[in-house]
XYZ file of C-alpha atoms in Angstrom:
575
model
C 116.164 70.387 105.111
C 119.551 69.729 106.651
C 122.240 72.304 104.492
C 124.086 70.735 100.970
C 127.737 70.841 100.820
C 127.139 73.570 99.158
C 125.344 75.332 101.309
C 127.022 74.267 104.425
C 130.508 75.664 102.649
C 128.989 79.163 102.695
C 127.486 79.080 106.205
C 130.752 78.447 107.938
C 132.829 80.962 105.468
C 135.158 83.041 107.247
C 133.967 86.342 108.023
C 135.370 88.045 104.623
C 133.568 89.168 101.710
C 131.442 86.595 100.082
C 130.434 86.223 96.059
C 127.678 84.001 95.564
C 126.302 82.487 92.292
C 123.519 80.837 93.051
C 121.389 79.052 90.512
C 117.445 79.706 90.748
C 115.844 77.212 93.458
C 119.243 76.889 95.090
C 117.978 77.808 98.359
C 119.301 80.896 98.926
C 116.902 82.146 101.646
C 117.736 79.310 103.482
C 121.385 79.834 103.461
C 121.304 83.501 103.640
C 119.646 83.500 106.983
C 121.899 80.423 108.437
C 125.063 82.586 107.380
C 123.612 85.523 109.208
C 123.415 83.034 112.361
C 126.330 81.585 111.700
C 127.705 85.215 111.388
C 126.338 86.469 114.617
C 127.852 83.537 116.189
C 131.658 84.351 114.927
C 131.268 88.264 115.954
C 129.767 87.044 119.607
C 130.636 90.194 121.342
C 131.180 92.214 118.432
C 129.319 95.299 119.302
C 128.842 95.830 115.427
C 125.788 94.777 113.828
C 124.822 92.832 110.891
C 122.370 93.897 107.945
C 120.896 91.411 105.680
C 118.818 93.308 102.732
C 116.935 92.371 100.024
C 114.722 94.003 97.574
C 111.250 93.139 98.546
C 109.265 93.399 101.899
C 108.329 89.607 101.270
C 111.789 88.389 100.918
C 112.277 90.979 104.427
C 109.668 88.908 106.009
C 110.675 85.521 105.042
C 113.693 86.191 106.106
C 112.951 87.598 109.952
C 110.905 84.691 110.560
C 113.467 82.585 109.151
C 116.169 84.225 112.042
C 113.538 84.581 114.283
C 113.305 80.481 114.628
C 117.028 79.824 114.009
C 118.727 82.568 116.213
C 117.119 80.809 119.321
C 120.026 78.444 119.448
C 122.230 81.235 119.798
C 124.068 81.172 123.402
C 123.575 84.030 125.854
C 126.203 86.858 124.723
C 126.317 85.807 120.968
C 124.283 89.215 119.815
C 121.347 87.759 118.681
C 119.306 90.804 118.636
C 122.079 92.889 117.211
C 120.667 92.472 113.514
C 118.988 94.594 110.798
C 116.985 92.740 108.290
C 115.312 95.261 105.834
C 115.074 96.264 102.211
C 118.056 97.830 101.048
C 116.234 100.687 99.953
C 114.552 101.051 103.509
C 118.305 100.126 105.311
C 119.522 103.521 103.370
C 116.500 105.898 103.735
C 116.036 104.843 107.898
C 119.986 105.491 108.200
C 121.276 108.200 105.592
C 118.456 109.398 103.816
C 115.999 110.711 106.566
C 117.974 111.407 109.555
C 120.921 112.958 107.940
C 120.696 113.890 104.085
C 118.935 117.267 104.968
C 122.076 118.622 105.248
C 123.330 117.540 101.964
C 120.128 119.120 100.261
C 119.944 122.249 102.120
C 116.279 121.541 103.228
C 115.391 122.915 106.848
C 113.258 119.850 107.553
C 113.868 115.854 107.364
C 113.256 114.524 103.792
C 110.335 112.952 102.518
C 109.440 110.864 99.831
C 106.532 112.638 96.956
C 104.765 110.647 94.102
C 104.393 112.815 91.768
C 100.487 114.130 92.295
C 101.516 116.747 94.784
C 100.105 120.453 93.868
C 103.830 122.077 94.427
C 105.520 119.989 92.481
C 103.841 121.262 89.581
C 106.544 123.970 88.862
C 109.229 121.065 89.028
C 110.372 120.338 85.486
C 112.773 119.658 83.319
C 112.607 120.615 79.364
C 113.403 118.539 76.715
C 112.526 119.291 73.205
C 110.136 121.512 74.357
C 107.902 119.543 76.344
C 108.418 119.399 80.309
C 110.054 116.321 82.050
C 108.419 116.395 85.448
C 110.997 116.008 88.237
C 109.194 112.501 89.340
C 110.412 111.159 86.039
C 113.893 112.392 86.427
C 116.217 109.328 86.423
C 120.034 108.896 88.206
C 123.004 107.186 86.921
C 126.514 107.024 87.872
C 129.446 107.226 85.799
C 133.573 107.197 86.873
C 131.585 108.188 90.559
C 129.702 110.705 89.200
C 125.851 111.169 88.843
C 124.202 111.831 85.630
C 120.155 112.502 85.062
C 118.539 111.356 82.142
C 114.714 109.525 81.472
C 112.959 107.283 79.788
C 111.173 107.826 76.760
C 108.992 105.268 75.405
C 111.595 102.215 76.679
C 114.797 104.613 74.993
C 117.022 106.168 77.809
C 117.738 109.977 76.927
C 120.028 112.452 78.822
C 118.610 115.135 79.922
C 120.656 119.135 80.092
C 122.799 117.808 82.707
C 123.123 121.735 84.106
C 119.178 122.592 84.116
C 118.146 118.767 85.824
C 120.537 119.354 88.446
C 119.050 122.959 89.084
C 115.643 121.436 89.423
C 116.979 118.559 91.707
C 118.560 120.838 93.737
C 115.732 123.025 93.822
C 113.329 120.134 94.930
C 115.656 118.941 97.126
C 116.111 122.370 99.552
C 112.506 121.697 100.228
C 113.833 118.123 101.788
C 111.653 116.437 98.742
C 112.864 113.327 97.124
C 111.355 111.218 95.466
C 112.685 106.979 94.781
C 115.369 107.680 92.425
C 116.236 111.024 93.942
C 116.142 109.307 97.475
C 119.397 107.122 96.471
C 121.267 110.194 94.567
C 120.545 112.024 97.662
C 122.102 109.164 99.909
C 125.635 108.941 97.887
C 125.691 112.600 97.729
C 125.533 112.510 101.875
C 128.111 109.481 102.295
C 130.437 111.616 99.976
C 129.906 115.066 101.585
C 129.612 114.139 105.402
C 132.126 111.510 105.726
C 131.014 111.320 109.475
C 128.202 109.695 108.436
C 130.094 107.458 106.372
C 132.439 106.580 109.251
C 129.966 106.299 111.951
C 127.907 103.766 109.479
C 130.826 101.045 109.026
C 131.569 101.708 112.557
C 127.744 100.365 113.327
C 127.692 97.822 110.111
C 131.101 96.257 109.689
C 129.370 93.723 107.739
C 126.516 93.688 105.389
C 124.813 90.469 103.018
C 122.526 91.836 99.511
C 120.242 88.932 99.082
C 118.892 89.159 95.405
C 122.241 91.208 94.296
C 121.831 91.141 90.311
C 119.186 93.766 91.272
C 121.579 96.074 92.404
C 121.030 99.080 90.204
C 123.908 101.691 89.469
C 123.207 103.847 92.505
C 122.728 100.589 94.750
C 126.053 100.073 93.513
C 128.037 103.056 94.282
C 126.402 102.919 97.779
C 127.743 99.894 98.569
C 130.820 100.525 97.144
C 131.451 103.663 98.915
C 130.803 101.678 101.932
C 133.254 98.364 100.666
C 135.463 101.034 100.107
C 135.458 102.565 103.412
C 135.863 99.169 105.699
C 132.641 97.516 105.484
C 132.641 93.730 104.418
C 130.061 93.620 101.887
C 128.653 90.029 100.651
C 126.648 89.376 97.695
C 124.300 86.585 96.905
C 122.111 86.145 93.708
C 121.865 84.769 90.191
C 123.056 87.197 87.294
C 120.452 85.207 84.963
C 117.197 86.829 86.603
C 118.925 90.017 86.167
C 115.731 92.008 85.006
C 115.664 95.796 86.159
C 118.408 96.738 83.071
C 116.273 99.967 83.271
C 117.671 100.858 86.495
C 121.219 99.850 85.600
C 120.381 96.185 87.352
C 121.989 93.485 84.712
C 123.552 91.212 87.381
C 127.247 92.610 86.265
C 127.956 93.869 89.713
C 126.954 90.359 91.253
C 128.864 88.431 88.132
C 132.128 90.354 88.673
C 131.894 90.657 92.285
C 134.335 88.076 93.193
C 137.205 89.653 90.951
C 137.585 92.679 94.092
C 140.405 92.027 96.654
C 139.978 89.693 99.456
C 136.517 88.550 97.969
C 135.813 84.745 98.189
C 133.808 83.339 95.435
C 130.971 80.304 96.214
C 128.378 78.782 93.932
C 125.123 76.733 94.680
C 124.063 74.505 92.334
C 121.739 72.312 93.117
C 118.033 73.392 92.197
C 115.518 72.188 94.701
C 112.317 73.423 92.902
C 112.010 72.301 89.381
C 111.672 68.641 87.724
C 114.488 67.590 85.905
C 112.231 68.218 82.568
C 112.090 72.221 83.296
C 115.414 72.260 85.011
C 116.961 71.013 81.930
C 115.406 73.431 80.068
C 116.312 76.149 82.148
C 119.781 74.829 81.485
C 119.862 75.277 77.919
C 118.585 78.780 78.382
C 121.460 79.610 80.691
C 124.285 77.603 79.557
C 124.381 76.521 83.182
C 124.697 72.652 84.375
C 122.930 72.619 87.277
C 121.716 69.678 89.100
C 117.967 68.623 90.021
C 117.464 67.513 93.802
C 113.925 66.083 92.736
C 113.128 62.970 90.941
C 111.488 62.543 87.565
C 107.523 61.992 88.110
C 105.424 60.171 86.028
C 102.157 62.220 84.159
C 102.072 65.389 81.810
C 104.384 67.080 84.569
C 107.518 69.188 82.440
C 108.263 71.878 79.805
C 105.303 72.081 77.030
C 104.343 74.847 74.218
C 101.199 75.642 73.071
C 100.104 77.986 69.830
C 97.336 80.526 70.070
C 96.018 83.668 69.014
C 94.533 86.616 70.003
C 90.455 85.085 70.208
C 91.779 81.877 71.700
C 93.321 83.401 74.582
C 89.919 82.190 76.689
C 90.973 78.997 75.384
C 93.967 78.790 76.129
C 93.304 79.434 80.019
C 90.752 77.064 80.062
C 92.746 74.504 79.016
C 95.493 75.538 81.261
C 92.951 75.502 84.446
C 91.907 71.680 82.865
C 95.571 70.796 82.887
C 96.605 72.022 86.620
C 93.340 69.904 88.231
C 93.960 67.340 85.826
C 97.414 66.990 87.660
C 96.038 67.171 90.562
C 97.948 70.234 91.354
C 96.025 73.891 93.309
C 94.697 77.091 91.069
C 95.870 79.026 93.950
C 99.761 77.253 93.773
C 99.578 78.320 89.857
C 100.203 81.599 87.864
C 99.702 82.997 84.323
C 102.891 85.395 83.333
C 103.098 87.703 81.104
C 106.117 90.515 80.280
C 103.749 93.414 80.384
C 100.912 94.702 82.286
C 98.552 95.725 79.425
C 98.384 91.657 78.660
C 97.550 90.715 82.206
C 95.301 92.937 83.431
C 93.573 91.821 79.796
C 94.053 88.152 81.159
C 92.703 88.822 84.605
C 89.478 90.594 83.500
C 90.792 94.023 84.576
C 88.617 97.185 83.326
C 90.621 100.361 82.426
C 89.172 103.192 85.096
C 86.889 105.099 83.470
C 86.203 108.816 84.347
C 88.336 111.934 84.654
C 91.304 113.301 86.567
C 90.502 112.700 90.678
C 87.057 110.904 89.923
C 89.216 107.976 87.746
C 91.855 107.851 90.846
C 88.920 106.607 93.128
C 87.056 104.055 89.979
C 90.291 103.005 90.454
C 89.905 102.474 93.678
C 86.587 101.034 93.466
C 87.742 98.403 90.744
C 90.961 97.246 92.952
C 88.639 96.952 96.189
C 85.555 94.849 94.404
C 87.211 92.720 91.554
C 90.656 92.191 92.609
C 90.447 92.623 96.532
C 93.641 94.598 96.697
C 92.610 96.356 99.601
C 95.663 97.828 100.079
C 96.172 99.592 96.452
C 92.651 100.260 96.787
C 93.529 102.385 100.077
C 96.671 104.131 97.954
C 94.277 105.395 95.549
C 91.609 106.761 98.001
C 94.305 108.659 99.820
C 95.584 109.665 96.468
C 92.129 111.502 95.234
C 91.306 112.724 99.345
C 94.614 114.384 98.882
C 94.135 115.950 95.744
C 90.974 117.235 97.340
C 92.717 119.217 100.017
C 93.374 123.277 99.446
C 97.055 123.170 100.900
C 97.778 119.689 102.084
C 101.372 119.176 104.027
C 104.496 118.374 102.075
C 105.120 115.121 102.316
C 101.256 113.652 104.063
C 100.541 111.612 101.123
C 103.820 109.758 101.494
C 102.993 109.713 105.333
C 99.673 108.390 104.705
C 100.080 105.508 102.278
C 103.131 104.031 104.865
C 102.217 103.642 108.283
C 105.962 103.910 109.044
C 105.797 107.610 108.565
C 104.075 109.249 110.840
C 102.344 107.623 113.620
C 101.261 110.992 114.663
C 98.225 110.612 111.588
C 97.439 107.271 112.795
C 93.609 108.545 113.369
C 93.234 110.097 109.894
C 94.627 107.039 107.938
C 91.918 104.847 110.075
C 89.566 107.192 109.081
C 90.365 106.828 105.186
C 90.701 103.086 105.410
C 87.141 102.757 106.817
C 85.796 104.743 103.791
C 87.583 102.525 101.432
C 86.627 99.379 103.301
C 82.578 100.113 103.828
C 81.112 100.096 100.436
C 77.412 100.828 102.339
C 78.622 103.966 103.911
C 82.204 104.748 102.035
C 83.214 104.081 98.477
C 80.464 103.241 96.870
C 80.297 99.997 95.030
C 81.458 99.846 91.419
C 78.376 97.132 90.954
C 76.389 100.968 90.679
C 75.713 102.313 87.955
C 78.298 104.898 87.233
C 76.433 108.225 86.467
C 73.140 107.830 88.295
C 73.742 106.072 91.320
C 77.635 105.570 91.894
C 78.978 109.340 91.370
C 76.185 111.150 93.148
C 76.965 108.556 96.217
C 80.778 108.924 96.149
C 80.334 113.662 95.776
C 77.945 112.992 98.884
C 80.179 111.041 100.841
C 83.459 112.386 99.833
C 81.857 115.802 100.964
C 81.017 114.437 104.264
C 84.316 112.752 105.088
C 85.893 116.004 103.667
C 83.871 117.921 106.521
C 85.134 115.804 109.440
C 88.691 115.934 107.883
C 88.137 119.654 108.328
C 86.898 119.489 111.796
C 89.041 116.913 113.277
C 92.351 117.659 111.855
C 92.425 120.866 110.288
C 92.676 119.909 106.620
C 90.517 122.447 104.803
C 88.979 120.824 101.327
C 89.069 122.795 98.301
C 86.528 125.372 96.973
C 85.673 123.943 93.510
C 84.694 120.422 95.026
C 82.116 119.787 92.506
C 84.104 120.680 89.304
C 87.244 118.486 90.633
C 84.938 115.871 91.022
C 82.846 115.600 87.580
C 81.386 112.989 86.264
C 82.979 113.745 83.011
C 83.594 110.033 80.806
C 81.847 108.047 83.007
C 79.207 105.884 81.194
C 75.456 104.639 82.693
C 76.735 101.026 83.257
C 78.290 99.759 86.677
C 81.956 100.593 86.830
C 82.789 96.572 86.694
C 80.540 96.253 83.736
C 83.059 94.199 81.039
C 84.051 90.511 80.591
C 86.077 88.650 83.181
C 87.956 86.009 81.234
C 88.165 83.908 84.550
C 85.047 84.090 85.803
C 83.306 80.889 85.114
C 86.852 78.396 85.504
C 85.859 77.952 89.575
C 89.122 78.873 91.442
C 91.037 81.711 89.906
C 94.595 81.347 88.871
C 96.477 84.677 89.503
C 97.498 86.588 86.502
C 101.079 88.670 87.368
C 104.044 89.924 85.126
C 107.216 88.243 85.433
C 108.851 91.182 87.123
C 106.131 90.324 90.083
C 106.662 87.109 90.362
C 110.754 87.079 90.877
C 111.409 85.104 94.110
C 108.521 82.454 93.755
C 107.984 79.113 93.610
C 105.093 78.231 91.386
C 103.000 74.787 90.988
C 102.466 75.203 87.748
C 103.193 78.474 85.048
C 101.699 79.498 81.666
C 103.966 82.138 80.003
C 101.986 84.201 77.254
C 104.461 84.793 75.360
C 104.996 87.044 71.795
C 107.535 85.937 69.262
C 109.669 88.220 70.213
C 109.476 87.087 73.839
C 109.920 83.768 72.874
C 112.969 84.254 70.309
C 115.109 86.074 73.092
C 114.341 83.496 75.619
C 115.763 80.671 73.435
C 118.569 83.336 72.332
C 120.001 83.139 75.796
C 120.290 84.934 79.134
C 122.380 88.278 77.660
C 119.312 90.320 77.062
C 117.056 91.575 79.891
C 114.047 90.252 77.033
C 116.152 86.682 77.528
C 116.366 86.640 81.163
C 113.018 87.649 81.397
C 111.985 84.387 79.919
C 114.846 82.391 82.327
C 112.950 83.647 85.246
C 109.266 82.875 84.480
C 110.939 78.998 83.414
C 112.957 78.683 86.102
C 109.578 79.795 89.071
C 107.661 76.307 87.496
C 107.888 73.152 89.854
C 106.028 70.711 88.206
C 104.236 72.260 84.969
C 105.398 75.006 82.472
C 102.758 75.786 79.602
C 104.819 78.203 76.760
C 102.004 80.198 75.032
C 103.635 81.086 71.191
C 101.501 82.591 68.519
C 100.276 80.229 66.129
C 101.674 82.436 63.400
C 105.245 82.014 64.625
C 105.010 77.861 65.657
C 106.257 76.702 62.117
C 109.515 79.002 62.376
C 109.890 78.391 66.067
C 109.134 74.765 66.683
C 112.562 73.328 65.619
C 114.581 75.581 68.438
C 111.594 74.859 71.134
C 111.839 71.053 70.303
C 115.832 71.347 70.900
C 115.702 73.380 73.820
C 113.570 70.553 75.552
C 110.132 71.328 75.104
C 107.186 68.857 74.550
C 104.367 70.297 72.011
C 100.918 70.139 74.287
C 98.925 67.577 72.529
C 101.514 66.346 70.108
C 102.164 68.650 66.104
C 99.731 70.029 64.963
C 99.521 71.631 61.410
């Protein structure tokens, strides 16, 4: 599509500061990467480059292929090459964190990223009301500029002893540790303390675009400010309403006030390219918004419907949702069951908790995400999870290495190694069709002792002692690991099952939200909780159909406010 108004207003913006409000569907990819263009095409032989970040690798790749095609009609000498398109988490850690924040942490080696199932990390805690906080679950904010530690308990954020959590942190940090959260403390405590860096970074980046900006959490935030602050031209580009990482100090508040800083010029897109007018005027009432549709009304069942159910007609309810989206003619795979929490859809999506023990669950785990799901991927995270949990003294920082290929190239022939066992169910990870205590378990000790063995040979890894007590068979039953009901299995084509948090970013055929009361109440409420928002984003992905799953025990108080909002009751009132 040829640029909006809109659109085209933001593309040719002078090269200052940019605050955009852009409603969901609005195209923002789209004009995100022609601004970069258009960007690259003002500096021409601007030696500087230009980052665009975002907050997922799939927005990252959408958006290189995007300037991939574009940046061709470029002229010779315009820079084309001299971009960065990355995560904004990856943009910090391959500039500040790894090659410089050593220094800042006292560690005599470049930092690397733990998880948390490291043996020497085990003496790593915090203590709060007598029980231990391990250091993974050690949380950063920032207030007035300054960094505070706290966690979460049960959904409640509580402050930790601000004296002893910055002990630990520094303790885990002379070892060049970090882990997520640490990672970005460590990077503004390096832009503060080594203003070289700083300088030499807006030297290199004079200007910088955050794609997906009401995710900016607090330390995001004083990142980028320290860098606004220090010459940088810092643009922002997002919706405040699908602000939903509140936990990590993400609201949308830095996007929403954005334009208020000096020099800043404020744009807004408006027009919403994905939804019918039916669901777009819902997602208007939500928001208090008054956006405009660029698609046409169609005629059929498309639009904005509710549905009651409870907990036994769940089955149901997805049946009639998989009869709906063919009965539209519209694609399983184009459609998507939401939920707000991942006990609900892994429930929905036939998952089977893991059964076993300590290292033996870690790789059922595995099994289950390789043969049910075909998550290859997670599956391979797991193995390399339980191998390294299986080692005597394994390297700081190789199961970080191991799960991303970015690493280390160096271990390219180990990680091949481990992928082939998690790939080859006939010679590998056994398949969770086996039963679990006869068949599967004396398979996977076998196997795991032979891979073990050439892990010792090839690259020096020595396994530990006690292999046969780490790896017990302790909880797991005589039936095959997959042995449990898969609520999709007889509908044909699957529809995914995902939490709304996973589907942020999409574009979606056709949505069912199970929904609680509670869900559904904030959602009509408005857009100033996260719990609101929440429901804003899993209305606003739908294109053509949006199924609203309430409890039946709640319909009589909630149908008046789901009538006025704009939806339709599926299959007209029932009693």
């Amino acid at each position: 599509m040829e640029p909006s108004a809109e659109q085209q207003a933001i593309i040719d913006a002078p090269l200052v500061p940019l605050a955009v409000i852009a409603c969901a569907g609005s195209g923002k990819t789209a004009t995100a990467v022609r601004r970069l263009v258009a960007m690259r095409r003002l500096l021409a032989e601007d030696r500087g480059r230009v980052a665009l970040l975002s907050f997922s690798n799939i927005a990252v790749d959408t958006f290189r292929r995007g300037y991939q095609v574009l940046a061709q009609k470029l002229p010779n000498g315009a820079g084309r090459s001299r971009v960065d398109i990355d995560t904004l988490d990856g943009f910090i850690t391959s500039h500040i964190l790894r090659p410089h924040a050593y220094r800042t942490m006292g560690a005599t080696q470049a930092a690397f990223l733990v998880t948390g199932t490291e043996p020497f990390l085990d003496g790593f805690t915090c203590r709060r009301d007598n029980f231990p906080i391990p250091v993974t679950q050690v949380k950063v904010g920032i207030h007035d500029g300054e960094p505070f530690f706290y966690y979460d308990y049960r959904g409640n954020l509580e402050l930790l002893d601000q004296d002893a959590a910055a002990r630990v942190v520094t303790r885990l940090g002379r070892t060049g540790a970090y882990t997520h959260d640490l990672g970005r403390y460590w990077c503004y405590r390096t832009l503060r303390a080594q203003p070289r860096v700083l300088k030499a970074l807006v030297r290199r980046y004079p200007h910088v675009l955050v794609d997906e900006s009401q995710d900016i959490g607090s330390l995001h935030q004083a990142i980028l400010e320290l860098l606004a602050d220090s010459g940088v031209q810092v643009s922002l580009i997002g919706d405040p309403n699908q602000g939903i990482y509140e936990f990590a100090g993400a609201d949308g508040d830095f996007l929403r006030n954005y334009h208020n800083g000096e020099g800043v010029a404020a744009f807004s897109l408006t027009c919403n390219y994905r939804s019918l007018p039916p669901i777009l005027a819902l997602a208007n009432h939500l928001s208090g918004r008054a956006d405009e549709p660029h698609r046409l009304a169609e005629p059929g069942a498309n639009g904005a419907y509710f549905i009651g159910y409870t907990g036994s007609e769940l089955p149901r309810l997805l049946d009639a949702f998989h009869a709906e989206v063919t009965n539209l003619g519209l694609r399983p795979e184009n459609a998507a069951i939401l939920c707000r929490g991942t006990s609900l859809a892994n429930q929905l999506a036939g998952a089977i908790a893991p059964s076993g023990r300590g290292t033996v669950k870690v790789f059922v785990e595995a099994a289950l995400l390789r043969d049910m799901h075909g998550h290859f991927l997670d599956a391979f995270k797991a193995v390399v999870r339980g191998v390294v949990s299986l080692l005597a003294d394994p390297p700081k920082g190789l199961l970080a290495k191991l799960s991303h290929p970015a690493h280390d190239p160096s271990l390219r022939e180990l990680r091949r190694r481990l992928w082939a066992f998690t790939r080859n169910a006939e010679t590998g990870l056994p398949s969770s069709e086996l039963p679990a205590t006869d068949e599967w378990h004396p398979l996977l000790l076998a196997r795991l002792r032979t891979l073990l063995n050439g892990i010792q040979q090839n690259f020096g890894l020595v396994p530990v002692d006690n292999l046969g007590r780490k790896l017990a068979r302790t909880e797991l039953l005589a039936t095959p690991l997959n042995a449990g009901v898969d609520l999709a299995a007889e509908r044909g084509a699957r529809i995914r099952v995902d939490t709304v948090h996973q589907v942020k970013g999409e574009s979606i055929d056709a949505v069912l939200y199970v929904a609680t009361r509670q869900h559904v109440q904030a959602m009509l409420d408005g857009v100033q909780t996260e719990l609101g928002r929440i429901g804003y984003v899993a209305v606003t992905r739908a294109r053509n159909l949006l199924w609203l799953g309430v409890p039946s025990n709640a319909l009589r108080a909630l149908r008046p406010a789901l009538l006025a909002a704009g939806f339709q009751e599926a299959g007209g009132r029932q009693a």
